[in-house]
mmCIF file of C-alpha atoms in Angstrom:
data_model
loop_
_atom_site.group_PDB
_atom_site.id
_atom_site.type_symbol
_atom_site.label_atom_id
_atom_site.label_comp_id
_atom_site.label_asym_id
_atom_site.label_seq_id
_atom_site.Cartn_x
_atom_site.Cartn_y
_atom_site.Cartn_z
ATOM 1 C CA PHE C 25 -11.480 -52.256 41.258
ATOM 2 C CA TYR C 26 -11.533 -54.790 38.167
ATOM 3 C CA THR C 27 -9.392 -55.422 35.541
ATOM 4 C CA GLU C 28 -9.140 -57.786 32.224
ATOM 5 C CA ASP C 29 -7.313 -58.423 28.871
ATOM 6 C CA GLY C 30 -10.873 -57.915 27.067
ATOM 7 C CA ASP C 31 -10.723 -60.478 24.083
ATOM 8 C CA GLY C 32 -8.609 -62.896 25.591
ATOM 9 C CA ASP C 33 -6.542 -63.363 22.472
ATOM 10 C CA VAL C 34 -2.873 -62.187 21.304
ATOM 11 C CA VAL C 35 -4.345 -58.468 20.490
ATOM 12 C CA ASN C 36 -3.781 -56.142 23.612
ATOM 13 C CA PHE C 37 -7.187 -55.001 24.886
ATOM 14 C CA PRO C 38 -7.483 -54.324 28.510
ATOM 15 C CA TYR C 39 -10.526 -53.349 29.971
ATOM 16 C CA THR C 40 -10.547 -51.568 33.648
ATOM 17 C CA THR C 41 -13.319 -50.352 35.889
ATOM 18 C CA THR C 42 -13.163 -48.631 39.739
ATOM 19 C CA ALA C 43 -16.167 -47.732 41.309
ATOM 20 C CA GLU C 44 -16.651 -45.840 44.897
ATOM 21 C CA PHE C 45 -19.433 -46.116 46.185
ATOM 22 C CA ASP C 46 -21.446 -44.109 49.204
ATOM 23 C CA GLN C 47 -24.856 -44.579 50.969
ATOM 24 C CA PHE C 48 -26.778 -42.913 53.654
ATOM 25 C CA SER C 49 -30.146 -44.375 54.642
ATOM 26 C CA GLU C 50 -32.814 -43.896 57.245
ATOM 27 C CA GLU C 51 -36.806 -45.356 58.165
ATOM 28 C CA LEU C 52 -38.533 -44.165 60.759
ATOM 29 C CA ARG C 53 -41.712 -46.591 61.525
ATOM 30 C CA LEU C 54 -44.573 -45.933 63.496
ATOM 31 C CA SER C 55 -47.145 -48.369 64.612
ATOM 32 C CA GLY C 56 -50.355 -49.255 66.539
ATOM 33 C CA ASN C 57 -53.199 -51.862 66.854
ATOM 34 C CA THR C 58 -57.119 -51.446 68.076
ATOM 35 C CA ASP C 59 -59.296 -54.589 68.370
ATOM 36 C CA ARG C 60 -60.065 -55.029 64.643
ATOM 37 C CA THR C 61 -56.924 -52.838 63.285
ATOM 38 C CA ARG C 62 -53.504 -52.829 62.711
ATOM 39 C CA TRP C 63 -51.551 -50.103 61.438
ATOM 40 C CA GLN C 64 -48.260 -48.747 60.385
ATOM 41 C CA VAL C 65 -46.991 -45.323 58.742
ATOM 42 C CA GLY C 66 -43.780 -44.229 57.994
ATOM 43 C CA ALA C 67 -40.938 -42.218 56.573
ATOM 44 C CA TYR C 68 -37.340 -43.196 54.113
ATOM 45 C CA PHE C 69 -34.521 -40.967 53.173
ATOM 46 C CA LEU C 70 -32.051 -42.537 51.066
ATOM 47 C CA ASP C 71 -28.609 -40.392 49.767
ATOM 48 C CA MET C 72 -26.345 -41.984 47.538
ATOM 49 C CA SER C 73 -23.279 -41.488 45.388
ATOM 50 C CA LEU C 74 -20.956 -43.207 42.922
ATOM 51 C CA ASP C 75 -17.853 -42.213 41.210
ATOM 52 C CA MET C 76 -17.041 -44.422 38.445
ATOM 53 C CA GLY C 77 -14.289 -44.618 35.496
ATOM 54 C CA GLN C 78 -13.687 -46.629 32.555
ATOM 55 C CA VAL C 79 -10.291 -47.218 30.396
ATOM 56 C CA VAL C 80 -10.697 -49.392 27.438
ATOM 57 C CA GLU C 81 -7.376 -49.605 25.814
ATOM 58 C CA GLY C 82 -5.457 -51.186 22.835
ATOM 59 C CA GLU C 83 -4.971 -51.633 18.929
ATOM 60 C CA ILE C 84 -8.452 -52.242 18.006
ATOM 61 C CA ILE C 85 -10.064 -49.445 19.355
ATOM 62 C CA LEU C 86 -11.544 -46.617 16.623
ATOM 63 C CA PRO C 87 -9.519 -46.459 13.284
ATOM 64 C CA LEU C 88 -6.108 -45.952 15.110
ATOM 65 C CA PRO C 89 -3.537 -48.176 15.561
ATOM 66 C CA GLU C 90 -3.485 -47.579 19.381
ATOM 67 C CA SER C 91 -5.696 -45.808 21.323
ATOM 68 C CA ARG C 92 -7.088 -45.357 25.046
ATOM 69 C CA VAL C 93 -10.994 -44.029 26.285
ATOM 70 C CA ASP C 94 -11.244 -43.061 29.583
ATOM 71 C CA THR C 95 -15.058 -42.665 30.555
ATOM 72 C CA PHE C 96 -15.280 -40.641 33.983
ATOM 73 C CA ALA C 97 -18.801 -40.692 35.688
ATOM 74 C CA ARG C 98 -20.852 -39.868 38.753
ATOM 75 C CA ILE C 99 -24.523 -40.090 39.892
ATOM 76 C CA ASP C 100 -25.723 -38.917 43.184
ATOM 77 C CA SER C 101 -29.256 -40.164 43.924
ATOM 78 C CA ARG C 102 -31.826 -38.739 46.579
ATOM 79 C CA ASN C 103 -35.209 -40.267 47.595
ATOM 80 C CA TRP C 104 -37.926 -39.812 49.902
ATOM 81 C CA SER C 105 -40.702 -41.382 50.719
ATOM 82 C CA LEU C 106 -43.869 -42.106 52.698
ATOM 83 C CA PHE C 107 -45.754 -45.009 53.380
ATOM 84 C CA GLY C 108 -48.303 -46.575 55.364
ATOM 85 C CA GLN C 109 -51.219 -49.700 55.621
ATOM 86 C CA MET C 110 -53.497 -50.869 57.641
ATOM 87 C CA GLU C 111 -55.506 -54.777 58.184
ATOM 88 C CA PHE C 112 -59.292 -54.210 59.128
ATOM 89 C CA ASP C 113 -60.833 -57.072 60.066
ATOM 90 C CA LEU C 114 -64.384 -56.822 58.717
ATOM 91 C CA THR C 115 -65.619 -59.984 60.243
ATOM 92 C CA ASP C 116 -63.902 -62.847 62.327
ATOM 93 C CA ALA C 117 -63.608 -64.247 58.633
ATOM 94 C CA LEU C 118 -62.324 -61.400 56.294
ATOM 95 C CA THR C 119 -59.679 -59.220 57.168
ATOM 96 C CA LEU C 120 -59.274 -56.018 54.433
ATOM 97 C CA ILE C 121 -55.221 -54.753 53.750
ATOM 98 C CA ALA C 122 -54.383 -51.381 52.131
ATOM 99 C CA GLY C 123 -51.178 -49.577 51.958
ATOM 100 C CA ALA C 124 -49.603 -46.609 50.309
ATOM 101 C CA ARG C 125 -46.520 -45.030 49.068
ATOM 102 C CA TYR C 126 -45.350 -42.209 47.700
ATOM 103 C CA SER C 127 -41.968 -42.257 46.723
ATOM 104 C CA ASP C 128 -40.010 -38.950 45.366
ATOM 105 C CA ASP C 129 -36.774 -39.416 42.898
ATOM 106 C CA GLN C 130 -33.512 -36.853 42.542
ATOM 107 C CA LYS C 131 -30.912 -38.003 40.493
ATOM 108 C CA ASP C 132 -27.975 -36.234 38.831
ATOM 109 C CA ALA C 133 -25.729 -37.674 36.091
ATOM 110 C CA ASP C 134 -22.408 -36.531 34.867
ATOM 111 C CA MET C 135 -19.910 -37.913 32.157
ATOM 112 C CA GLN C 136 -17.080 -37.067 30.114
ATOM 113 C CA ILE C 137 -15.348 -39.381 27.670
ATOM 114 C CA VAL C 138 -11.485 -38.819 26.910
ATOM 115 C CA ILE C 139 -9.770 -40.256 24.077
ATOM 116 C CA ALA C 140 -5.568 -40.509 23.816
ATOM 117 C CA ASN C 141 -4.252 -41.776 20.809
ATOM 118 C CA PHE C 142 -0.762 -43.474 20.527
ATOM 119 C CA PRO C 143 2.036 -42.930 19.474
ATOM 120 C CA GLY C 144 2.882 -39.403 18.632
ATOM 121 C CA ASP C 145 -0.577 -38.001 20.149
ATOM 122 C CA PRO C 146 -0.119 -34.324 21.531
ATOM 123 C CA GLY C 147 -2.397 -34.973 24.133
ATOM 124 C CA PRO C 148 -5.638 -36.577 25.655
ATOM 125 C CA THR C 149 -8.745 -35.168 23.750
ATOM 126 C CA GLN C 150 -12.287 -34.914 25.426
ATOM 127 C CA VAL C 151 -14.634 -35.859 23.089
ATOM 128 C CA PHE C 152 -18.283 -35.885 25.474
ATOM 129 C CA ASP C 153 -19.261 -33.720 27.867
ATOM 130 C CA LEU C 154 -23.214 -34.905 29.029
ATOM 131 C CA LYS C 155 -22.973 -31.351 30.534
ATOM 132 C CA THR C 156 -21.729 -28.926 27.889
ATOM 133 C CA ASP C 157 -23.261 -31.330 25.134
ATOM 134 C CA PRO C 158 -26.307 -29.807 23.225
ATOM 135 C CA ALA C 159 -27.814 -33.536 21.868
ATOM 136 C CA PHE C 160 -27.961 -33.923 25.970
ATOM 137 C CA VAL C 161 -29.614 -30.822 27.136
ATOM 138 C CA GLY C 162 -32.283 -32.270 29.993
ATOM 139 C CA LEU C 163 -30.885 -35.461 29.952
ATOM 140 C CA ASP C 164 -28.601 -35.189 33.001
ATOM 141 C CA LYS C 165 -31.499 -35.380 35.527
ATOM 142 C CA ILE C 166 -34.465 -37.370 36.678
ATOM 143 C CA ASP C 167 -36.897 -35.814 38.320
ATOM 144 C CA TYR C 168 -39.351 -38.743 39.539
ATOM 145 C CA GLY C 169 -42.452 -38.897 41.879
ATOM 146 C CA ASP C 170 -44.867 -41.766 41.494
ATOM 147 C CA TRP C 171 -46.471 -43.849 44.361
ATOM 148 C CA ALA C 172 -47.137 -47.739 44.823
ATOM 149 C CA ALA C 173 -50.155 -49.566 46.415
ATOM 150 C CA ARG C 174 -51.208 -52.650 47.786
ATOM 151 C CA LEU C 175 -54.938 -53.991 48.272
ATOM 152 C CA GLN C 176 -55.640 -57.341 49.914
ATOM 153 C CA LEU C 177 -58.467 -59.031 50.947
ATOM 154 C CA ASP C 178 -58.006 -62.262 53.029
ATOM 155 C CA TRP C 179 -60.579 -64.876 54.128
ATOM 156 C CA ARG C 180 -60.434 -67.461 56.762
ATOM 157 C CA VAL C 181 -62.198 -69.806 54.972
ATOM 158 C CA SER C 182 -62.126 -72.917 58.327
ATOM 159 C CA GLU C 183 -58.985 -72.705 61.010
ATOM 160 C CA ASP C 184 -57.154 -74.091 58.800
ATOM 161 C CA ILE C 185 -57.851 -72.884 55.546
ATOM 162 C CA LEU C 186 -57.222 -69.016 54.301
ATOM 163 C CA ALA C 187 -57.608 -68.000 50.842
ATOM 164 C CA TYR C 188 -56.600 -64.259 49.202
ATOM 165 C CA LEU C 189 -57.161 -61.951 46.431
ATOM 166 C CA SER C 190 -54.399 -58.909 46.027
ATOM 167 C CA TYR C 191 -53.649 -56.304 43.747
ATOM 168 C CA ASN C 192 -50.258 -54.730 44.245
ATOM 169 C CA ARG C 193 -48.429 -51.470 42.363
ATOM 170 C CA GLY C 194 -44.875 -51.512 42.122
ATOM 171 C CA ILE C 195 -42.549 -48.211 40.663
ATOM 172 C CA LYS C 196 -38.882 -48.488 39.638
ATOM 173 C CA GLY C 197 -37.095 -45.354 39.311
ATOM 174 C CA GLY C 198 -35.093 -44.515 35.966
ATOM 175 C CA ASN C 199 -31.352 -44.556 35.803
ATOM 176 C CA TRP C 200 -28.955 -44.203 33.490
ATOM 177 C CA SER C 201 -26.760 -46.299 30.684
ATOM 178 C CA ILE C 202 -22.721 -45.762 31.245
ATOM 179 C CA ALA C 203 -21.226 -46.645 27.775
ATOM 180 C CA PRO C 204 -17.701 -48.645 28.101
ATOM 181 C CA GLY C 205 -16.193 -46.502 25.309
ATOM 182 C CA GLY C 206 -16.675 -44.766 22.243
ATOM 183 C CA GLY C 207 -19.504 -42.802 21.058
ATOM 184 C CA VAL C 208 -22.999 -41.991 23.614
ATOM 185 C CA ASP C 209 -26.249 -42.268 21.688
ATOM 186 C CA PRO C 210 -28.910 -39.716 23.100
ATOM 187 C CA ALA C 211 -31.414 -42.056 22.053
ATOM 188 C CA VAL C 212 -31.025 -44.576 24.870
ATOM 189 C CA PHE C 213 -28.538 -43.361 27.518
ATOM 190 C CA ARG C 214 -31.439 -42.368 29.686
ATOM 191 C CA HIS C 215 -34.109 -44.752 30.677
ATOM 192 C CA ASP C 216 -37.624 -44.293 31.695
ATOM 193 C CA ALA C 217 -39.487 -45.557 35.483
ATOM 194 C CA GLU C 218 -41.157 -48.784 35.341
ATOM 195 C CA THR C 219 -44.360 -49.434 36.497
ATOM 196 C CA LEU C 220 -46.061 -53.053 37.570
ATOM 197 C CA ASN C 221 -49.780 -53.778 38.302
ATOM 198 C CA SER C 222 -49.790 -57.113 40.216
ATOM 199 C CA TYR C 223 -52.463 -59.476 40.642
ATOM 200 C CA GLU C 224 -52.640 -62.448 42.805
ATOM 201 C CA LEU C 225 -55.030 -65.034 43.939
ATOM 202 C CA GLY C 226 -53.752 -68.008 46.464
ATOM 203 C CA ILE C 227 -54.818 -70.247 49.139
ATOM 204 C CA LYS C 228 -53.047 -71.284 52.284
ATOM 205 C CA SER C 229 -53.966 -74.875 54.108
ATOM 206 C CA SER C 230 -53.328 -77.270 57.042
ATOM 207 C CA PHE C 231 -54.515 -80.344 57.158
ATOM 208 C CA ALA C 232 -54.191 -83.749 58.784
ATOM 209 C CA ASN C 233 -53.518 -82.421 62.266
ATOM 210 C CA GLY C 234 -51.053 -79.908 61.062
ATOM 211 C CA ARG C 235 -49.310 -82.549 59.541
ATOM 212 C CA ALA C 236 -49.615 -81.418 56.172
ATOM 213 C CA GLN C 237 -49.713 -77.951 54.295
ATOM 214 C CA LEU C 238 -50.830 -77.227 50.968
ATOM 215 C CA ASN C 239 -49.967 -74.006 49.500
ATOM 216 C CA ALA C 240 -50.883 -72.507 45.836
ATOM 217 C CA GLY C 241 -51.057 -69.304 43.874
ATOM 218 C CA VAL C 242 -51.652 -67.936 40.050
ATOM 219 C CA PHE C 243 -50.751 -64.330 39.133
ATOM 220 C CA TYR C 244 -50.682 -61.965 36.350
ATOM 221 C CA TYR C 245 -47.685 -58.989 36.114
ATOM 222 C CA ASP C 246 -49.049 -56.057 33.581
ATOM 223 C CA TYR C 247 -45.639 -54.163 33.325
ATOM 224 C CA GLU C 248 -45.534 -50.644 31.645
ATOM 225 C CA ASP C 249 -41.912 -49.404 30.647
ATOM 226 C CA TYR C 250 -40.600 -52.709 31.762
ATOM 227 C CA GLN C 251 -36.542 -52.175 32.165
ATOM 228 C CA ALA C 252 -34.898 -54.779 29.464
ATOM 229 C CA PHE C 253 -31.346 -54.937 29.865
ATOM 230 C CA SER C 254 -29.533 -56.171 26.615
ATOM 231 C CA LEU C 255 -26.279 -55.064 23.796
ATOM 232 C CA THR C 256 -27.559 -52.304 22.186
ATOM 233 C CA ASN C 257 -25.057 -51.405 19.141
ATOM 234 C CA LEU C 258 -22.564 -53.381 20.950
ATOM 235 C CA ILE C 259 -22.709 -51.596 23.900
ATOM 236 C CA PRO C 260 -24.410 -52.689 27.324
ATOM 237 C CA GLN C 261 -27.844 -50.440 27.551
ATOM 238 C CA VAL C 262 -31.338 -50.268 29.359
ATOM 239 C CA ALA C 263 -34.292 -49.998 27.783
ATOM 240 C CA ASN C 264 -38.149 -49.732 27.993
ATOM 241 C CA SER C 265 -40.552 -52.340 26.842
ATOM 242 C CA ASP C 266 -44.228 -53.298 27.914
ATOM 243 C CA ALA C 267 -44.217 -56.754 29.196
ATOM 244 C CA THR C 268 -46.334 -59.141 31.332
ATOM 245 C CA ALA C 269 -46.190 -62.390 33.129
ATOM 246 C CA LYS C 270 -48.513 -64.834 34.529
ATOM 247 C CA GLY C 271 -47.869 -68.315 36.400
ATOM 248 C CA GLY C 272 -48.788 -69.652 39.702
ATOM 249 C CA GLU C 273 -47.033 -71.743 42.122
ATOM 250 C CA ILE C 274 -48.090 -74.710 44.280
ATOM 251 C CA GLU C 275 -46.137 -76.324 47.344
ATOM 252 C CA LEU C 276 -46.910 -79.240 49.459
ATOM 253 C CA GLN C 277 -45.135 -79.959 52.725
ATOM 254 C CA LEU C 278 -45.798 -83.452 54.781
ATOM 255 C CA ALA C 279 -43.942 -84.790 57.802
ATOM 256 C CA PRO C 280 -45.722 -87.691 58.187
ATOM 257 C CA THR C 281 -43.757 -88.787 61.723
ATOM 258 C CA GLU C 282 -41.959 -86.960 63.982
ATOM 259 C CA SER C 283 -39.030 -88.765 61.769
ATOM 260 C CA TRP C 284 -39.932 -87.991 58.211
ATOM 261 C CA TYR C 285 -40.296 -84.980 56.283
ATOM 262 C CA PHE C 286 -41.419 -84.646 52.687
ATOM 263 C CA SER C 287 -42.175 -81.281 50.219
ATOM 264 C CA VAL C 288 -42.511 -81.208 46.878
ATOM 265 C CA GLY C 289 -43.332 -77.657 45.045
ATOM 266 C CA ALA C 290 -43.380 -76.600 41.186
ATOM 267 C CA ALA C 291 -43.829 -72.949 39.938
ATOM 268 C CA PHE C 292 -44.930 -72.175 36.037
ATOM 269 C CA LEU C 293 -44.262 -68.839 34.380
ATOM 270 C CA ASP C 294 -45.110 -67.514 31.086
ATOM 271 C CA SER C 295 -43.464 -64.422 30.202
ATOM 272 C CA LYS C 296 -42.957 -61.592 26.886
ATOM 273 C CA VAL C 297 -41.229 -58.474 26.714
ATOM 274 C CA ASP C 298 -42.743 -56.911 23.813
ATOM 275 C CA ALA C 299 -39.382 -55.189 22.242
ATOM 276 C CA VAL C 300 -35.978 -55.535 23.512
ATOM 277 C CA PRO C 301 -33.377 -54.045 21.708
ATOM 278 C CA ASP C 302 -31.093 -56.526 19.881
ATOM 279 C CA VAL C 303 -27.038 -56.007 19.177
ATOM 280 C CA PHE C 304 -28.006 -55.077 15.479
ATOM 281 C CA GLY C 305 -30.461 -52.485 16.117
ATOM 282 C CA GLY C 306 -33.823 -53.692 15.876
ATOM 283 C CA THR C 307 -35.947 -54.819 18.317
ATOM 284 C CA VAL C 308 -36.954 -58.578 19.380
ATOM 285 C CA GLU C 309 -39.696 -60.071 21.315
ATOM 286 C CA ALA C 310 -38.531 -62.168 24.305
ATOM 287 C CA GLU C 311 -39.068 -64.158 27.929
ATOM 288 C CA PHE C 312 -37.382 -62.824 30.807
ATOM 289 C CA PRO C 313 -33.903 -64.305 31.172
ATOM 290 C CA ASN C 314 -33.300 -66.397 34.142
ATOM 291 C CA ALA C 315 -36.817 -67.514 33.903
ATOM 292 C CA PRO C 316 -37.542 -71.317 32.960
ATOM 293 C CA SER C 317 -41.374 -71.913 32.165
ATOM 294 C CA VAL C 318 -41.309 -74.495 34.723
ATOM 295 C CA SER C 319 -39.457 -75.474 37.799
ATOM 296 C CA VAL C 320 -39.724 -77.976 40.177
ATOM 297 C CA ASN C 321 -37.950 -78.796 43.573
ATOM 298 C CA ALA C 322 -38.513 -81.918 46.013
ATOM 299 C CA LEU C 323 -36.852 -82.696 49.646
ATOM 300 C CA GLY C 324 -36.912 -85.686 51.871
ATOM 301 C CA ARG C 325 -35.417 -85.918 55.181
ATOM 302 C CA TYR C 326 -35.117 -88.853 57.532
ATOM 303 C CA THR C 327 -34.363 -87.284 61.458
ATOM 304 C CA TRP C 328 -33.566 -89.922 64.274
ATOM 305 C CA THR C 329 -31.741 -89.575 67.794
ATOM 306 C CA VAL C 330 -28.622 -90.650 68.665
ATOM 307 C CA PRO C 331 -26.919 -90.782 72.163
ATOM 308 C CA VAL C 332 -25.286 -87.207 71.564
ATOM 309 C CA GLY C 333 -28.051 -85.407 69.646
ATOM 310 C CA ARG C 334 -30.388 -85.973 66.417
ATOM 311 C CA LEU C 335 -29.197 -86.878 62.904
ATOM 312 C CA SER C 336 -30.362 -86.271 59.449
ATOM 313 C CA VAL C 337 -30.109 -87.522 56.234
ATOM 314 C CA GLN C 338 -31.160 -85.739 53.384
ATOM 315 C CA LEU C 339 -32.062 -85.468 49.600
ATOM 316 C CA ASP C 340 -32.687 -82.482 48.252
ATOM 317 C CA GLY C 341 -33.067 -81.156 44.160
ATOM 318 C CA VAL C 342 -34.191 -79.222 41.584
ATOM 319 C CA ALA C 343 -35.330 -79.457 38.172
ATOM 320 C CA ASN C 344 -35.746 -76.030 35.235
ATOM 321 C CA ALA C 345 -36.512 -76.077 31.841
ATOM 322 C CA LYS C 346 -34.844 -74.430 29.151
ATOM 323 C CA GLN C 347 -34.190 -70.694 29.799
ATOM 324 C CA TYR C 348 -32.362 -67.463 28.193
ATOM 325 C CA LEU C 349 -29.438 -65.869 29.850
ATOM 326 C CA GLU C 350 -30.181 -62.329 28.818
ATOM 327 C CA GLY C 351 -32.447 -60.180 27.344
ATOM 328 C CA THR C 352 -32.910 -60.733 23.516
ATOM 329 C CA ASN C 353 -33.004 -64.406 23.999
ATOM 330 C CA SER C 354 -30.013 -64.708 21.497
ATOM 331 C CA GLN C 355 -29.544 -68.801 20.698
ATOM 332 C CA VAL C 356 -25.848 -68.733 22.433
ATOM 333 C CA SER C 357 -27.027 -67.406 26.093
ATOM 334 C CA ARG C 358 -29.828 -70.444 25.428
ATOM 335 C CA GLU C 359 -29.598 -72.828 28.910
ATOM 336 C CA PRO C 360 -31.123 -76.188 28.285
ATOM 337 C CA ALA C 361 -33.375 -78.097 30.543
ATOM 338 C CA TYR C 362 -31.097 -79.333 33.762
ATOM 339 C CA SER C 363 -31.489 -80.621 36.897
ATOM 340 C CA VAL C 364 -29.335 -80.340 40.342
ATOM 341 C CA TRP C 365 -29.323 -82.793 43.296
ATOM 342 C CA ASN C 366 -27.546 -82.572 46.785
#
């Protein structure tokens, strides 16, 4: 349950939401190994139900002096999945990892909108019913099945160096965007599933007799129907757009003595979402939200022994380049570069 005075001003504009959520899930796994292989298979089941209500009241809704809009919605979801993965040692230095998962989504939505006008209103009027509105035929259900997969090659260059090359296909089912009040647009009410093809190349290494580690990786993400969240015609919605991201990470850890420990890391990201719906009804090209192009972290710690145990003093921090806090990259959501130190 949540309520607020939506405009924060002298106009009475309360906004309230309620939600009741139930979930049951179960996963079964079977695994084994031989001299050269490690394998695992399994099955997964998920059942969820969500009942929600939203109430918008006030003096500025619709062309009426006072009104109340009640939105009632229910979503029932069921998912079952089958999955398996195997690691096979091609040689003492090369290991091939292959895995796959099939996932089946069945979802059903119900939604009604009721408006009551004050004063002198003879009674509430139902203005929308998802199950009976001819413009929404077929939009109340999702019947979705797709596969995910991974393929990776590990190369043990030496006892202290591991290099890897991997491909992953990830999936994310579709859903609905429930409007807080007013009209419902069939063009944006339901969004499609998202698919990600991910490519990674990296190395993990240890040197100086295990007192130092250096890890680095680069990646390329190719999204099909990326689920972009934004305000569409002043209503929170999720829409689909193709997107890409590329970047890398590097991390160095040092423990020169038993007392001293240092680490420093950096992450680099370049992302693009082709078409995010904006508040004016058009689309804009944008970066991922909450995704700075550069992020750097560092840590230093000194530990010493005292009669009752061990004590340590530590300094750590992170610095982020500028970023946007929402999907359309509006200037009011632009957060300048900053750092935080502890």
